[in-house]
Short mmCIF file of C-alpha atoms and ligand atoms in Angstrom, two decimals:
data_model
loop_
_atom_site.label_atom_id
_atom_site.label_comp_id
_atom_site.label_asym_id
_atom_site.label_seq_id
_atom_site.Cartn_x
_atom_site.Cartn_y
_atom_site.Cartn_z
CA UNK Q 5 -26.02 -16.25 -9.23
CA UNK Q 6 -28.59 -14.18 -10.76
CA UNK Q 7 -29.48 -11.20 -8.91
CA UNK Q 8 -27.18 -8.65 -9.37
CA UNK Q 9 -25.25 -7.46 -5.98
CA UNK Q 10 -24.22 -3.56 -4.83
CA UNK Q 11 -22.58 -2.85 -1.75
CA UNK Q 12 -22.95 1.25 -0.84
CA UNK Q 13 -21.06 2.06 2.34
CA UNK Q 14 -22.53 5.52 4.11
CA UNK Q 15 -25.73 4.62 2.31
CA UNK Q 16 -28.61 6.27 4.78
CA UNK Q 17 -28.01 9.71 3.70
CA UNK Q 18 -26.81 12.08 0.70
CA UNK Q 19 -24.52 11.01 -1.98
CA UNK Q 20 -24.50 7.02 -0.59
CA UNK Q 21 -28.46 7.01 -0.18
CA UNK Q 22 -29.06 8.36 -3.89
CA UNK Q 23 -26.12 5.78 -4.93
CA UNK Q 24 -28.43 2.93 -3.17
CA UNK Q 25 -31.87 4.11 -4.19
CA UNK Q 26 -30.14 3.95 -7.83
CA UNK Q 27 -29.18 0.36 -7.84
CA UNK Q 28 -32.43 -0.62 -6.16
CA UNK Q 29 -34.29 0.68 -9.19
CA UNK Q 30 -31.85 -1.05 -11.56
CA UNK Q 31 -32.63 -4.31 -9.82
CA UNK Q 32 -29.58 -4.73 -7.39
CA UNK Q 33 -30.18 -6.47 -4.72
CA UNK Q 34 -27.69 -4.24 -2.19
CA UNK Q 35 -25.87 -4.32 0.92
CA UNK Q 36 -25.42 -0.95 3.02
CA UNK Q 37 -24.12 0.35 6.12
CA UNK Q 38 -24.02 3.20 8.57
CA UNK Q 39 -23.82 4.19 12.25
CA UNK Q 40 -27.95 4.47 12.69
CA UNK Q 41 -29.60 1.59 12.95
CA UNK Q 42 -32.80 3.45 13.12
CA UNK Q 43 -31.88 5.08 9.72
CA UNK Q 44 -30.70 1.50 8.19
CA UNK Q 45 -34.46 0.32 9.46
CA UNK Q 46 -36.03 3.20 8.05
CA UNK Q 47 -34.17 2.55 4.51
CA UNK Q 48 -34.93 -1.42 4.37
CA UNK Q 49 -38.68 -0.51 5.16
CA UNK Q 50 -38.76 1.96 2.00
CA UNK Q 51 -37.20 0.16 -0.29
CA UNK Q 52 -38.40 -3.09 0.63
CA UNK Q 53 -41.84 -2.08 0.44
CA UNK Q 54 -41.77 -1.36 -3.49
CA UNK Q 55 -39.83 -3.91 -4.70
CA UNK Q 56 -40.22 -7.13 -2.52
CA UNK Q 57 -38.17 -9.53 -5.13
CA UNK Q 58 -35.20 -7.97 -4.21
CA UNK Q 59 -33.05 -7.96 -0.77
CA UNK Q 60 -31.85 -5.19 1.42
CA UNK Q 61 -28.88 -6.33 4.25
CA UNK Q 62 -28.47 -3.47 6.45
CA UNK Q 63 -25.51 -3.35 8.69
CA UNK Q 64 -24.69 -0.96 11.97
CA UNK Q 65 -21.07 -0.27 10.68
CA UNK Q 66 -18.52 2.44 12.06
CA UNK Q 67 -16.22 2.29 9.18
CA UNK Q 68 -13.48 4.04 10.81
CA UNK Q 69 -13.54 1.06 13.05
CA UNK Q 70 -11.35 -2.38 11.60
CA UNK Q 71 -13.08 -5.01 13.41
CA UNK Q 72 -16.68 -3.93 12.13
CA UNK Q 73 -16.01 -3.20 8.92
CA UNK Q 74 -14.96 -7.35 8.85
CA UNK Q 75 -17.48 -8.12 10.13
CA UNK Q 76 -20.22 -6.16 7.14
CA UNK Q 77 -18.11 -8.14 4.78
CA UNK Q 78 -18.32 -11.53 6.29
CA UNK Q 79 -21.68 -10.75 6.68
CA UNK Q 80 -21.89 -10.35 2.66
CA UNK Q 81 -19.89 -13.08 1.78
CA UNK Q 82 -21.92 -15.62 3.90
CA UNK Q 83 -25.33 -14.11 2.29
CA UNK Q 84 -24.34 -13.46 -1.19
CA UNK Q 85 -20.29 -14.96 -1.70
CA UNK Q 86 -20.73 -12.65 -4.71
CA UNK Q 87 -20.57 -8.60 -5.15
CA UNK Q 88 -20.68 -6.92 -8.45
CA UNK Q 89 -20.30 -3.51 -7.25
CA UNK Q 90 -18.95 -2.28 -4.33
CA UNK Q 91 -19.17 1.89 -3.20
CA UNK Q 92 -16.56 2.91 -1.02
CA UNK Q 93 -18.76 6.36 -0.27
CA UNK Q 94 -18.70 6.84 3.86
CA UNK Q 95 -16.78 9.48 4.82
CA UNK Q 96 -16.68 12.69 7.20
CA UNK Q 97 -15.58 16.14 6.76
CA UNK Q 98 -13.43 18.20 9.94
CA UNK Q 99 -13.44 21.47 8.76
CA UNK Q 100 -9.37 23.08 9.91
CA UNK Q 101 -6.01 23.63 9.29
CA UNK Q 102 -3.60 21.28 9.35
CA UNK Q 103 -1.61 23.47 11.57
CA UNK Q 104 -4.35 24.07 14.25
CA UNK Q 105 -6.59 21.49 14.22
CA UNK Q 106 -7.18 19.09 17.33
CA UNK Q 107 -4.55 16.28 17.17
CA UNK Q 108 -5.52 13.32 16.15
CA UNK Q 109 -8.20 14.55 13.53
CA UNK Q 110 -5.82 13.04 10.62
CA UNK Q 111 -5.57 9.80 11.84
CA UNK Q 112 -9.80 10.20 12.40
CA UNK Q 113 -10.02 10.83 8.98
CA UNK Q 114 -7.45 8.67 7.61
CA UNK Q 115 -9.50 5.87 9.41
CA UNK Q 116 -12.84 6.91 8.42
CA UNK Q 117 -12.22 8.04 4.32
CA UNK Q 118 -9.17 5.74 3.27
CA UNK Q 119 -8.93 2.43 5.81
CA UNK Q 120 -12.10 2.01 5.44
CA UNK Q 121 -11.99 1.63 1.57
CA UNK Q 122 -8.85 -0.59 2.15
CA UNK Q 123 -10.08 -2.66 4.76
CA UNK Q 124 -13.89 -3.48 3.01
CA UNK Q 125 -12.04 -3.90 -0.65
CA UNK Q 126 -9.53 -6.37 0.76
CA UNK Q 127 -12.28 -8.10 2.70
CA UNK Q 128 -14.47 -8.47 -0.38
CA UNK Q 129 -11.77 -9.24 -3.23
CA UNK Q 130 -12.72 -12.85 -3.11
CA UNK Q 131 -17.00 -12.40 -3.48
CA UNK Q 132 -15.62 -9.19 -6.36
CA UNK Q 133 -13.91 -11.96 -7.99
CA UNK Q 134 -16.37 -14.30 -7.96
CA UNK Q 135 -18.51 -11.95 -10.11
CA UNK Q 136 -18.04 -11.71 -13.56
CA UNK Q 137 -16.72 -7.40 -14.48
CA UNK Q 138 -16.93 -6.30 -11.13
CA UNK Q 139 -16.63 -3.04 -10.20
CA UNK Q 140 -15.45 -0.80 -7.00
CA UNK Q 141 -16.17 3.11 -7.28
CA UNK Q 142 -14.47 5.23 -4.55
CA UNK Q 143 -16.51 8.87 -4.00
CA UNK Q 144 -13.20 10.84 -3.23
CA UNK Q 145 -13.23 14.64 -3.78
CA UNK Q 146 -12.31 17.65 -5.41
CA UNK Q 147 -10.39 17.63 -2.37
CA UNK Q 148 -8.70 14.71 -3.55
CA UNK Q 149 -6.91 17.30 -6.54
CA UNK Q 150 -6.58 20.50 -4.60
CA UNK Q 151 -6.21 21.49 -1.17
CA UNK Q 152 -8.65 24.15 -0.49
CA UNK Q 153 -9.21 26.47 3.11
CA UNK Q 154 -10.66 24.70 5.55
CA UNK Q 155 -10.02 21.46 3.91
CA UNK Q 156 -6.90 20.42 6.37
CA UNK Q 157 -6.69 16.72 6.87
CA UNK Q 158 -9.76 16.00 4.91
CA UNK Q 159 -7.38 16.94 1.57
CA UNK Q 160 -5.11 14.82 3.07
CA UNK Q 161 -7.34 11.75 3.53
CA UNK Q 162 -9.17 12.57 -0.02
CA UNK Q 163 -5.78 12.49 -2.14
CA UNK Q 164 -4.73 9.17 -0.58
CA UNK Q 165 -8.13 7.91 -1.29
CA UNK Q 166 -7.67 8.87 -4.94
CA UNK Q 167 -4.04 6.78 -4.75
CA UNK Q 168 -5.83 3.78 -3.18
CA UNK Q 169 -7.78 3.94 -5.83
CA UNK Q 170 -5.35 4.24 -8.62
CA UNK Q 171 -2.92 1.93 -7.03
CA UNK Q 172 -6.06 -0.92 -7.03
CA UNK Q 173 -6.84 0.16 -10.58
CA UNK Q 174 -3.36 -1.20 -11.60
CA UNK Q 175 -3.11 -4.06 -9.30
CA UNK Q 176 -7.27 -5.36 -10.32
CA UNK Q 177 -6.95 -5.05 -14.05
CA UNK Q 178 -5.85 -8.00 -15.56
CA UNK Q 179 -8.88 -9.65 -13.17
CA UNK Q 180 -11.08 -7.64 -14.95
CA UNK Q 181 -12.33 -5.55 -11.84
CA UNK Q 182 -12.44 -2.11 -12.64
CA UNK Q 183 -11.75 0.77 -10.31
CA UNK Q 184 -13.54 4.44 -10.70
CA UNK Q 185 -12.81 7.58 -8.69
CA UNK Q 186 -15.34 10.18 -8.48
CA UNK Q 187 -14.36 13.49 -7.19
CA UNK Q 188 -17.52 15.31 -6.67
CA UNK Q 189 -17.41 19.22 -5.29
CA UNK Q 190 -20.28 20.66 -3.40
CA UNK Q 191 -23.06 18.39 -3.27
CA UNK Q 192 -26.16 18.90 -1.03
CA UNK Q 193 -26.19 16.17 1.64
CA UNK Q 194 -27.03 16.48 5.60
CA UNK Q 195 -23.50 17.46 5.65
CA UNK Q 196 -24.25 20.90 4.26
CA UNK Q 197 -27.06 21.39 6.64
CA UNK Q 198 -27.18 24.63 8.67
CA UNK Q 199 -24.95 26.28 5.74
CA UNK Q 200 -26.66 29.34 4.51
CA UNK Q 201 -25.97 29.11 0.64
CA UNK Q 202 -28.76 29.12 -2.18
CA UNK Q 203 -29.55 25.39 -3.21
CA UNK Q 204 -29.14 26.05 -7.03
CA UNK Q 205 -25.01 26.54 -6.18
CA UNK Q 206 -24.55 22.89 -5.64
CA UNK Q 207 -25.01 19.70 -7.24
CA UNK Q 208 -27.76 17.04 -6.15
CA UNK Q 209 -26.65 13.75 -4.88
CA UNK Q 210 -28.83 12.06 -7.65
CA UNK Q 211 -25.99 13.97 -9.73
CA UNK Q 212 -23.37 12.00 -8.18
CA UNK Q 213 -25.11 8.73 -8.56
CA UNK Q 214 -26.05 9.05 -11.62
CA UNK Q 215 -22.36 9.56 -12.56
CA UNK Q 216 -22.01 6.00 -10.87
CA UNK Q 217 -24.67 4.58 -12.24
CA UNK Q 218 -23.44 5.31 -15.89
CA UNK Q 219 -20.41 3.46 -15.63
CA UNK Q 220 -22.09 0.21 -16.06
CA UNK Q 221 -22.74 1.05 -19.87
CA UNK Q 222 -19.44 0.71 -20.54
CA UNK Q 223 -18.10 -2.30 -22.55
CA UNK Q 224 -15.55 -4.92 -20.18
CA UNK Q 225 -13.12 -3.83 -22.47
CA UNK Q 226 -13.18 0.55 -21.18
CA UNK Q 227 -12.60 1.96 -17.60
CA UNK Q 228 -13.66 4.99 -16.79
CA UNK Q 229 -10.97 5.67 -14.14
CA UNK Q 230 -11.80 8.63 -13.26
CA UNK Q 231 -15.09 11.43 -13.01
CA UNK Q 232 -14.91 15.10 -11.91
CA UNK Q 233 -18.13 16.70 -11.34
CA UNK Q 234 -18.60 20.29 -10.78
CA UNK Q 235 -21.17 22.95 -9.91
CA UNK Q 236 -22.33 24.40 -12.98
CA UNK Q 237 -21.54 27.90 -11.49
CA UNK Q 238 -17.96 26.53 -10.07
CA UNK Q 239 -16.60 25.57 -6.81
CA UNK Q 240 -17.85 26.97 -3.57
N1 NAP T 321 -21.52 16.51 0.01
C1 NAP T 321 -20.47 17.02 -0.62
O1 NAP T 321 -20.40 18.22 -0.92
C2 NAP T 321 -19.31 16.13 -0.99
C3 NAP T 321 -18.36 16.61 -1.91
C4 NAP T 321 -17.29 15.77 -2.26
C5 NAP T 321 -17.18 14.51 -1.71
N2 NAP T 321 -18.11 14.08 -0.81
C6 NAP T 321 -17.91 12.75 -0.26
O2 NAP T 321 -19.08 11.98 -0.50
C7 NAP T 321 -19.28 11.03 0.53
C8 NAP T 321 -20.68 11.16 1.09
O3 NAP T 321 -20.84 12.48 1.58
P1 NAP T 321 -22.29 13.09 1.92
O4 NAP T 321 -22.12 14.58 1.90
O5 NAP T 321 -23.33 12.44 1.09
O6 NAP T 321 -22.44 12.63 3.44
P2 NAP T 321 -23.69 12.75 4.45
O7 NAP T 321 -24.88 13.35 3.79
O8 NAP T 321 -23.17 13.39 5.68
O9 NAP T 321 -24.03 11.23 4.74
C9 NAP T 321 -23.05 10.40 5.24
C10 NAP T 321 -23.54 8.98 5.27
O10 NAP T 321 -22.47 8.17 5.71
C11 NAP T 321 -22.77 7.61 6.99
N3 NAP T 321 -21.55 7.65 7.78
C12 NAP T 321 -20.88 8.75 8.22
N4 NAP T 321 -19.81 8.37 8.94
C13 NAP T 321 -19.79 7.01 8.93
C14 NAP T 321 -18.96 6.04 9.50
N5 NAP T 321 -17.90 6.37 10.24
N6 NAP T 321 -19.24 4.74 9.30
C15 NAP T 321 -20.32 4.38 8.55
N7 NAP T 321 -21.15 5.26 7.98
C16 NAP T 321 -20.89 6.56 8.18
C17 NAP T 321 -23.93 8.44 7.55
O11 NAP T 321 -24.78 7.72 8.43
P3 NAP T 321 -24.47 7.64 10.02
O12 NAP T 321 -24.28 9.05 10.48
O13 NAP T 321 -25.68 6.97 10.60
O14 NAP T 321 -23.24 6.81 10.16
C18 NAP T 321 -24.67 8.78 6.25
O15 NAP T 321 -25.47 7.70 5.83
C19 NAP T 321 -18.15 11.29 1.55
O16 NAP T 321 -17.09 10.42 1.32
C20 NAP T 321 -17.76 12.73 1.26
O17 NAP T 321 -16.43 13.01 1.63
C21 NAP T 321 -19.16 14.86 -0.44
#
């Protein structure tokens, strides 16, 4: 197949829309996926309108949810049957401690930040394979190195990201499919909104895609495995 294929999960806002609007300017045809359907609408109608060669499949997708996350893959495989790059970006912060928070917010956010990635990778292994160098980034966390107050369970679901990512790293590279963690801190997203803090302390999303984006210079023979991308002036 010739048109190159991206799939972004989380893709209508912050880090996962930058990630998308990326690829669509490299020439990707992409796949993405959120709860909004009136935001997935709103993206296909931008993006479509500037580049018409290329296609947009927009999915309503809970991720945290098994049965729908099978059902944006089969809905991939029985466009495309290929995917060259797949972003494993949705995810949700709970602000808490692990010792107060509401039970049942781990298994939320185990669900929503690390069965998702496992669910949609094992879905898609066979169109990843069927592309030549494919590659799957997961957008984990500082989080994912240090736990940090009021990180709670999202630390928890952000360093088992970063092991389903290093685990599939292993088990992927002798298929020549590579597999890149990015562990971005403070980025300004929707998720920041309401915060009072002055906009030059964090990073932009475009920072974080860019960071994706750049691993496709990379010779088949070199991984990056993994990125850490700071604040200039440090962490929040
Ligand atoms: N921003 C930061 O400072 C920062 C730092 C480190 C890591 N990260 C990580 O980067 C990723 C993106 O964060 P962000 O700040 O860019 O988020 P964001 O601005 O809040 O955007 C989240 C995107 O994901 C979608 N989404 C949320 N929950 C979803 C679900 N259950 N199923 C499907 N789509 C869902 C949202 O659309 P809908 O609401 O319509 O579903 C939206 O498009 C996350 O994994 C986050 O943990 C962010």
């Amino acid at each position: 197949m010739n048109q190159k294929i991206a799939v972004i999960t989380g893709a209508t806002k912050g880090i996962g829309r930058a990630i998308s609007e990326k690829f669509w300017l490299l020439g990707y045809s992409i796949a993405v996926c959120a709860r909004s359907e009136a935001d997935l609408e709103q993206m296909k109608k931008s993006l479509s309108a500037t580049r018409p060669d290329q296609e947009v499949l927009t999915k309503v997708c809970d991720v945290s949810q098994k049965n729908q996350v099978g059902a944006f893959a089969k809905t991939i495989h029985e466009t495309w049957g290929s995917v060259d790059v797949l972003v494993n970006n949705a995810g949700t912060f709970t602000p808490g401690k692990l010792i107060e928070e509401q039970e049942g917010t781990l298994l939320h956010l185990l669900n929503t930040n690390v069965m998702s990635a496992y669910w949609l990778t094992r879905a898609l292994l066979p169109d990843l394979r069927a592309a030549s160098n494919a590659l799957i980034v997961n957008i984990c966390s500082i989080a994912s190195m240090q736990a940090y107050p009021p990180g709670g369970s999202y630390a928890v679901s952000k360093y088992a990201l970063r092991g389903l990512s290093t685990t599939l790293r292993d088990e992927l590279k002798e298929e020549n499919i590579k597999v890149t963690s990015i562990f971005p801190g403070a980025t300004w997203s929707a998720s920041w909104d309401g915060v009072d803090m002055p906009k030059h302390r964090l990073m932009l999303a475009e920072d974080v895609a860019m960071a994706v984006t750049g691993l496709l210079a990379m010779s088949p023979q070199a991984v990056v495995e993994e990125i850490l991308l700071r604040p200039q002036l440090g962490d929040l």
